[in-house]
Structures are given as structure tokens and as C-alpha cells.
Amino acid sequence: MCPTKACKLAACGYDIQMTFDQKISWETKGFVVIEDALSSEEVAKARSAFDLEIEKLRPAWKPPENKPNDRRIHIPDPLDVDDIFVDLADHPKLLPLVRGAIGDDLVLVFVQAFAYPPGEGSFTNWHSDLGHVVGLDHSTCIFLARMIIYLEDVSPDGGCFAYIPGSHKLDMATILRGPWCKETQKRPDYVSFPGKAGTAILFNAYGWHTALPNSGSRERKALQYGYCHGWVQFFGKAAKPKRVEELATTDLRKQLFGIRMPWE
Ligand SMILES: O=C(O)CCC(=O)C(=O)O
């Protein structure tokens, strides 16, 4: 990219990137934990929008035919449900870290919002998200960074997100071989992330991760934002709200929602 274009990238306006400790955690472990990322007001706003939508969906909810054990209730198109979900995509406490992870050309490629109820097992097992993205050495570059934001306190048995530190540095053959152990708890080397509502975890999606079984007493409620480089057509196109013309009020949002790069 020519230097003129690079310095026009909207995310450049976000000065702070990662602290020294966050950078070390990101590079060596593949994740960064941000406690109290959201204020209690932001959590309350996001929670009430989340709950309202989930309760609308709950009566008609059925597990997907191909995944009968998947009990999660997903909010389709969260960016169209409430503007708080748009505001969290470029949250001033989180976006600088994503910029530190991906770089200045970051775009938003998906948003997920689901309630994960208690029950037997998990909806997933240890995996990398990028086993099918071949031709890149993922151990030396970052392709997809994901941010999980808890909207409810998550206890150690409450379906925590978990990651195998350093697995983002493995070669593809090893990544694909996978730590395929059905009983997640038997892996000695993973880190799990219980946390308070408002905690965020940024992770490199190439590394092995999972959601642990939720054997607690309540649903895990969380949001997830996925960010890639602007050149990535991995998911087809950027994630954006239907009211994008109205909500893309800054160059950064125009860039994030794939409308226009700042030099265009
Ligand atoms: O929600 C989580 O804790 C992890 C989800 C996951 O592993 C995935 O979507 O790839």
C-alpha cells in the first residue's frame, strides 16, 4: 500500500493500541483480556437490548437440524436490532486494541449474539477457525481477530470461552491435527476465562479455542465481533447494519462496514 493511502486509514485516528503487557499476551499467548471494558451503563444497555430480542425468539426456538445438541439461541443480524450493538463495534476502549491486533485497515466481518444455556456438553470442541484458509502462514500473520464481550457474569462452570495459549503459533498441519479430545477438561494446557459482565477477550482465531460446557445455573450471554484486514474477502463482505447510511457517521465506521476506504 502506498504510504499516503496507509495514513488515510480511519483507524489511524485511534492512537492507543496495546499496552506493553497486552502486546506480550497477544503475541505469545494469542489473546488479551480486558476487564471492565464496558461501563455498567453500557452493560445494562446491551443486556436489555439482548434480553428483549432473545425473549422474542425463545418461544419459537428449535435446535438446528444438523446440530441437535446446539441449544444456543442466536440473534440474527444484531447490528439491526439496537444501535448499542453498532456502538460496541468501534468502542473507544476496544477498537484501539483491535487496531493493535489487525492493523489500520481493519474491517468488521461478523457480529454474533447468542445465549448459551446450561446443559450437557458444549456446542463446540477445540478448533481453529482458519483451517480452511490455506496459502498463508498464520503462525506469522494475523488474519482474523475476534472480540468476545460478556454481558452477564460468567462463572468457571458457566460455559467460559477457553484458549490454548501459544497455539496461534503452530503450523497448519499441527493445527489441523487438532487437540481432538472430547473431554475438554482433560487438556492440561488450556486457559479458561470466567469473568464479570463487561469483560472482553480479544483472541487470534487461528489458535485452538472452544466454549467449555455450561454446567452452571444460567445462560451465558455474550457478543462476538470478528475483524479482518480490508483486503480479506473471507466472509464475502463486511458486516453492516441495514441503516448503514445513517449509522456510518465517521470515516472509521465507513471503513469498518466496508462502505468506503478513506482514500476512495
Ligand atoms: O463462544 C465461545 O466461547 C467460543 C465460540 C467458538 O469457539 C466459535 O464460535 O468458534
Short mmCIF file of C-alpha atoms and ligand atoms in Angstrom, two decimals:
data_model
loop_
_atom_site.label_atom_id
_atom_site.label_comp_id
_atom_site.label_asym_id
_atom_site.label_seq_id
_atom_site.Cartn_x
_atom_site.Cartn_y
_atom_site.Cartn_z
CA MET A 1 0.00 0.00 0.00
CA CYS A 2 1.32 3.45 -0.77
CA PRO A 3 2.18 5.39 2.40
CA THR A 4 -0.29 8.14 1.53
CA LYS A 5 -3.15 5.68 1.49
CA ALA A 6 -1.97 3.96 4.66
CA CYS A 7 -2.02 7.15 6.69
CA LYS A 8 -5.53 7.96 5.49
CA LEU A 9 -6.92 4.80 7.09
CA ALA A 10 -9.62 5.76 9.54
CA ALA A 11 -8.39 3.58 12.36
CA CYS A 12 -5.19 5.66 12.41
CA GLY A 13 -7.17 8.21 14.38
CA TYR A 14 -7.26 5.80 17.29
CA ASP A 15 -3.89 6.42 18.84
CA ILE A 16 -3.65 3.99 21.69
CA GLN A 17 -3.06 0.46 20.58
CA MET A 18 -1.87 -2.14 23.06
CA THR A 19 -0.02 -1.66 26.29
CA PHE A 20 3.28 -3.46 26.60
CA ASP A 21 1.72 -6.27 28.67
CA GLN A 22 -1.22 -6.63 26.32
CA LYS A 23 1.14 -6.84 23.35
CA ILE A 24 3.15 -9.60 25.04
CA SER A 25 -0.01 -11.53 25.84
CA TRP A 26 -1.32 -11.08 22.28
CA GLU A 27 1.93 -12.16 20.65
CA THR A 28 2.88 -15.05 22.95
CA LYS A 29 -0.48 -16.39 24.09
CA GLY A 30 -2.84 -15.31 21.29
CA PHE A 31 -5.30 -13.38 23.44
CA VAL A 32 -5.77 -10.29 25.57
CA VAL A 33 -8.27 -9.97 28.41
CA ILE A 34 -9.81 -6.55 29.03
CA GLU A 35 -11.54 -6.45 32.37
CA ASP A 36 -14.18 -3.74 32.81
CA ALA A 37 -14.09 -2.99 29.09
CA LEU A 38 -17.69 -1.81 29.26
CA SER A 39 -19.10 0.54 31.88
CA SER A 40 -22.02 -0.72 33.95
CA GLU A 41 -24.32 1.61 31.94
CA GLU A 42 -23.10 0.10 28.67
CA VAL A 43 -23.55 -3.42 30.01
CA ALA A 44 -27.09 -2.59 31.18
CA LYS A 45 -28.00 -1.09 27.79
CA ALA A 46 -26.56 -4.00 25.82
CA ARG A 47 -28.09 -6.56 28.20
CA SER A 48 -31.55 -5.12 27.98
CA ALA A 49 -31.42 -5.00 24.15
CA PHE A 50 -30.05 -8.56 24.14
CA ASP A 51 -32.67 -9.90 26.56
CA LEU A 52 -35.55 -8.22 24.78
CA GLU A 53 -34.58 -9.84 21.48
CA ILE A 54 -33.79 -13.26 22.94
CA GLU A 55 -37.18 -13.38 24.71
CA LYS A 56 -38.90 -12.62 21.38
CA LEU A 57 -37.04 -15.51 19.77
CA ARG A 58 -37.26 -18.02 22.62
CA PRO A 59 -40.85 -19.33 22.13
CA ALA A 60 -40.21 -20.40 18.52
CA TRP A 61 -36.62 -21.55 19.09
CA LYS A 62 -35.60 -25.03 17.85
CA PRO A 63 -32.08 -26.51 17.66
CA PRO A 64 -30.65 -26.59 14.12
CA GLU A 65 -31.44 -29.87 12.32
CA ASN A 66 -27.77 -30.68 11.72
CA LYS A 67 -26.78 -29.80 15.32
CA PRO A 68 -29.49 -31.13 17.62
CA ASN A 69 -27.27 -30.63 20.69
CA ASP A 70 -26.71 -26.96 19.98
CA ARG A 71 -29.00 -25.21 22.45
CA ARG A 72 -27.83 -21.66 21.74
CA ILE A 73 -30.36 -19.01 20.82
CA HIS A 74 -28.86 -16.64 18.24
CA ILE A 75 -29.97 -13.11 17.49
CA PRO A 76 -29.83 -12.80 13.70
CA ASP A 77 -28.29 -9.53 12.45
CA PRO A 78 -27.52 -7.93 15.84
CA LEU A 79 -26.44 -4.67 14.15
CA ASP A 80 -30.06 -4.13 13.09
CA VAL A 81 -31.52 -4.88 16.50
CA ASP A 82 -30.19 -1.98 18.56
CA ASP A 83 -27.62 0.75 17.99
CA ILE A 84 -25.74 -0.26 21.15
CA PHE A 85 -24.50 -3.28 19.17
CA VAL A 86 -23.22 -0.89 16.50
CA ASP A 87 -21.56 1.31 19.10
CA LEU A 88 -19.67 -1.66 20.55
CA ALA A 89 -18.08 -2.36 17.14
CA ASP A 90 -15.95 0.77 17.47
CA HIS A 91 -15.92 1.13 21.23
CA PRO A 92 -13.13 3.55 22.23
CA LYS A 93 -11.72 1.13 24.79
CA LEU A 94 -11.72 -1.88 22.47
CA LEU A 95 -11.14 -0.63 18.94
CA PRO A 96 -7.58 0.57 19.70
CA LEU A 97 -6.72 -2.98 20.74
CA VAL A 98 -8.20 -4.43 17.58
CA ARG A 99 -6.16 -1.89 15.67
CA GLY A 100 -3.11 -3.13 17.58
CA ALA A 101 -4.03 -6.70 16.62
CA ILE A 102 -5.04 -6.37 12.95
CA GLY A 103 -3.66 -3.02 11.85
CA ASP A 104 -5.11 0.16 10.42
CA ASP A 105 -7.10 -1.46 7.60
CA LEU A 106 -9.41 -3.44 9.88
CA VAL A 107 -12.98 -4.21 8.78
CA LEU A 108 -15.80 -5.84 10.66
CA VAL A 109 -16.67 -9.22 9.17
CA PHE A 110 -19.28 -10.62 11.52
CA VAL A 111 -21.20 -9.99 14.69
CA GLN A 112 -22.71 -12.76 16.79
CA ALA A 113 -25.01 -12.52 19.77
CA PHE A 114 -26.23 -15.69 21.43
CA ALA A 115 -27.46 -17.05 24.73
CA TYR A 116 -25.78 -20.34 25.67
CA PRO A 117 -27.95 -22.24 28.14
CA PRO A 118 -26.81 -24.76 30.74
CA GLY A 119 -26.91 -28.43 29.77
CA GLU A 120 -24.82 -31.42 28.78
CA GLY A 121 -21.62 -30.76 26.85
CA SER A 122 -20.75 -27.79 24.68
CA PHE A 123 -21.89 -26.69 21.22
CA THR A 124 -18.30 -26.95 20.02
CA ASN A 125 -14.94 -28.55 20.69
CA TRP A 126 -11.36 -27.38 20.37
CA HIS A 127 -10.82 -25.88 16.93
CA SER A 128 -9.16 -23.21 14.85
CA ASP A 129 -11.46 -21.01 12.75
CA LEU A 130 -8.95 -20.89 9.91
CA GLY A 131 -8.10 -24.48 8.96
CA HIS A 132 -9.67 -23.83 5.54
CA VAL A 133 -7.78 -20.58 4.89
CA VAL A 134 -4.78 -22.11 3.17
CA GLY A 135 -1.82 -20.46 1.47
CA LEU A 136 -0.96 -18.15 4.36
CA ASP A 137 1.44 -18.75 7.20
CA HIS A 138 -0.98 -17.95 10.01
CA SER A 139 1.73 -18.53 12.59
CA THR A 140 3.39 -15.29 11.49
CA CYS A 141 0.43 -13.14 10.46
CA ILE A 142 -2.94 -12.23 11.84
CA PHE A 143 -5.96 -12.94 9.70
CA LEU A 144 -8.99 -12.89 11.99
CA ALA A 145 -9.23 -11.30 15.44
CA ARG A 146 -12.37 -11.89 17.47
CA MET A 147 -13.64 -9.96 20.46
CA ILE A 148 -15.97 -11.66 22.92
CA ILE A 149 -17.84 -9.37 25.28
CA TYR A 150 -19.64 -10.93 28.25
CA LEU A 151 -22.98 -9.34 29.04
CA GLU A 152 -23.53 -11.43 32.16
CA ASP A 153 -21.10 -12.65 34.82
CA VAL A 154 -19.66 -15.97 33.63
CA SER A 155 -18.66 -18.36 36.41
CA PRO A 156 -15.93 -21.02 35.96
CA ASP A 157 -18.62 -23.62 35.19
CA GLY A 158 -20.81 -21.21 33.21
CA GLY A 159 -19.67 -22.01 29.64
CA CYS A 160 -16.49 -19.94 29.60
CA PHE A 161 -14.55 -19.20 26.49
CA ALA A 162 -11.21 -21.12 26.60
CA TYR A 163 -7.98 -20.94 24.60
CA ILE A 164 -4.76 -22.93 24.34
CA PRO A 165 -2.05 -20.27 24.83
CA GLY A 166 0.55 -20.18 22.09
CA SER A 167 -1.42 -22.45 19.72
CA HIS A 168 -1.72 -19.49 17.29
CA LYS A 169 2.00 -20.03 16.58
CA LEU A 170 1.58 -23.62 15.39
CA ASP A 171 1.99 -24.67 11.77
CA MET A 172 -1.16 -25.52 9.82
CA ALA A 173 -0.51 -29.30 9.79
CA THR A 174 -0.43 -29.35 13.57
CA ILE A 175 -3.40 -27.02 13.86
CA LEU A 176 -5.40 -29.34 11.60
CA ARG A 177 -4.38 -32.42 13.56
CA GLY A 178 -6.07 -30.65 16.47
CA PRO A 179 -6.23 -31.34 20.17
CA TRP A 180 -9.18 -33.61 19.45
CA CYS A 181 -10.06 -34.69 22.90
CA LYS A 182 -13.76 -34.99 23.54
CA GLU A 183 -13.37 -34.33 27.19
CA THR A 184 -12.27 -30.74 27.13
CA GLN A 185 -11.38 -30.73 30.78
CA LYS A 186 -8.69 -33.36 30.18
CA ARG A 187 -6.46 -30.93 28.30
CA PRO A 188 -3.90 -29.76 30.82
CA ASP A 189 -2.78 -26.68 28.95
CA TYR A 190 -5.79 -24.50 28.32
CA VAL A 191 -6.80 -21.23 29.92
CA SER A 192 -10.44 -20.54 30.59
CA PHE A 193 -11.98 -17.13 31.05
CA PRO A 194 -14.58 -16.70 33.72
CA GLY A 195 -15.36 -13.00 34.01
CA LYS A 196 -17.68 -10.26 35.07
CA ALA A 197 -20.26 -8.70 32.77
CA GLY A 198 -18.41 -6.11 30.71
CA THR A 199 -15.23 -8.21 30.36
CA ALA A 200 -13.91 -8.54 26.81
CA ILE A 201 -11.47 -11.09 25.40
CA LEU A 202 -9.69 -10.42 22.14
CA PHE A 203 -8.28 -13.56 20.53
CA ASN A 204 -6.45 -14.71 17.43
CA ALA A 205 -8.96 -17.06 15.82
CA TYR A 206 -6.24 -19.24 14.28
CA GLY A 207 -5.32 -20.63 17.72
CA TRP A 208 -7.27 -23.51 19.28
CA HIS A 209 -10.26 -22.32 21.24
CA THR A 210 -13.62 -23.55 22.45
CA ALA A 211 -16.55 -22.78 24.70
CA LEU A 212 -16.48 -25.02 27.77
CA PRO A 213 -19.66 -26.85 28.79
CA ASN A 214 -22.14 -24.70 30.65
CA SER A 215 -22.86 -26.74 33.77
CA GLY A 216 -23.79 -23.65 35.76
CA SER A 217 -27.23 -22.40 36.59
CA ARG A 218 -27.77 -19.68 33.99
CA GLU A 219 -27.37 -18.81 30.34
CA ARG A 220 -24.10 -17.36 29.16
CA LYS A 221 -24.89 -14.11 27.38
CA ALA A 222 -22.20 -12.65 25.15
CA LEU A 223 -21.50 -10.78 21.94
CA GLN A 224 -18.72 -11.51 19.46
CA TYR A 225 -17.20 -9.21 16.86
CA GLY A 226 -14.87 -10.53 14.13
CA TYR A 227 -12.34 -8.24 12.42
CA CYS A 228 -10.14 -8.89 9.38
CA HIS A 229 -7.92 -6.83 7.10
CA GLY A 230 -9.69 -4.74 4.47
CA TRP A 231 -8.31 -7.00 1.73
CA VAL A 232 -9.93 -10.13 3.09
CA GLN A 233 -12.98 -11.41 1.24
CA PHE A 234 -13.19 -14.40 3.56
CA PHE A 235 -16.76 -13.87 4.68
CA GLY A 236 -17.83 -12.26 1.41
CA LYS A 237 -18.39 -8.76 2.65
CA ALA A 238 -18.19 -6.59 5.72
CA ALA A 239 -20.86 -6.82 8.40
CA LYS A 240 -23.06 -3.76 8.49
CA PRO A 241 -26.43 -2.61 9.81
CA LYS A 242 -29.31 -2.08 7.36
CA ARG A 243 -29.37 1.59 8.40
CA VAL A 244 -25.74 1.89 7.43
CA GLU A 245 -26.17 5.25 5.67
CA GLU A 246 -27.49 6.77 8.86
CA LEU A 247 -25.16 5.00 11.28
CA ALA A 248 -21.88 5.19 9.38
CA THR A 249 -21.24 8.67 10.67
CA THR A 250 -17.44 8.56 10.75
CA ASP A 251 -14.68 7.53 8.36
CA LEU A 252 -13.88 4.72 10.76
CA ARG A 253 -17.41 3.31 10.60
CA LYS A 254 -17.44 3.66 6.80
CA GLN A 255 -14.24 1.63 6.76
CA LEU A 256 -15.45 -0.92 9.33
CA PHE A 257 -18.73 -1.50 7.49
CA GLY A 258 -16.96 -1.90 4.14
CA ILE A 259 -18.59 1.14 2.52
CA ARG A 260 -15.50 3.03 1.58
CA MET A 261 -11.86 3.08 2.45
CA PRO A 262 -10.85 6.61 3.50
CA TRP A 263 -8.82 7.33 0.36
CA GLU A 264 -11.64 6.36 -2.01
O1 LIG B 1 -18.41 -18.60 22.26
C1 LIG B 1 -17.35 -19.13 22.60
O2 LIG B 1 -16.97 -19.18 23.77
C2 LIG B 1 -16.47 -19.77 21.56
C3 LIG B 1 -17.16 -19.90 20.26
C4 LIG B 1 -16.31 -20.57 19.23
O3 LIG B 1 -15.48 -21.36 19.53
C5 LIG B 1 -16.50 -20.23 17.84
O4 LIG B 1 -17.53 -19.61 17.51
O5 LIG B 1 -15.62 -20.54 17.01
#
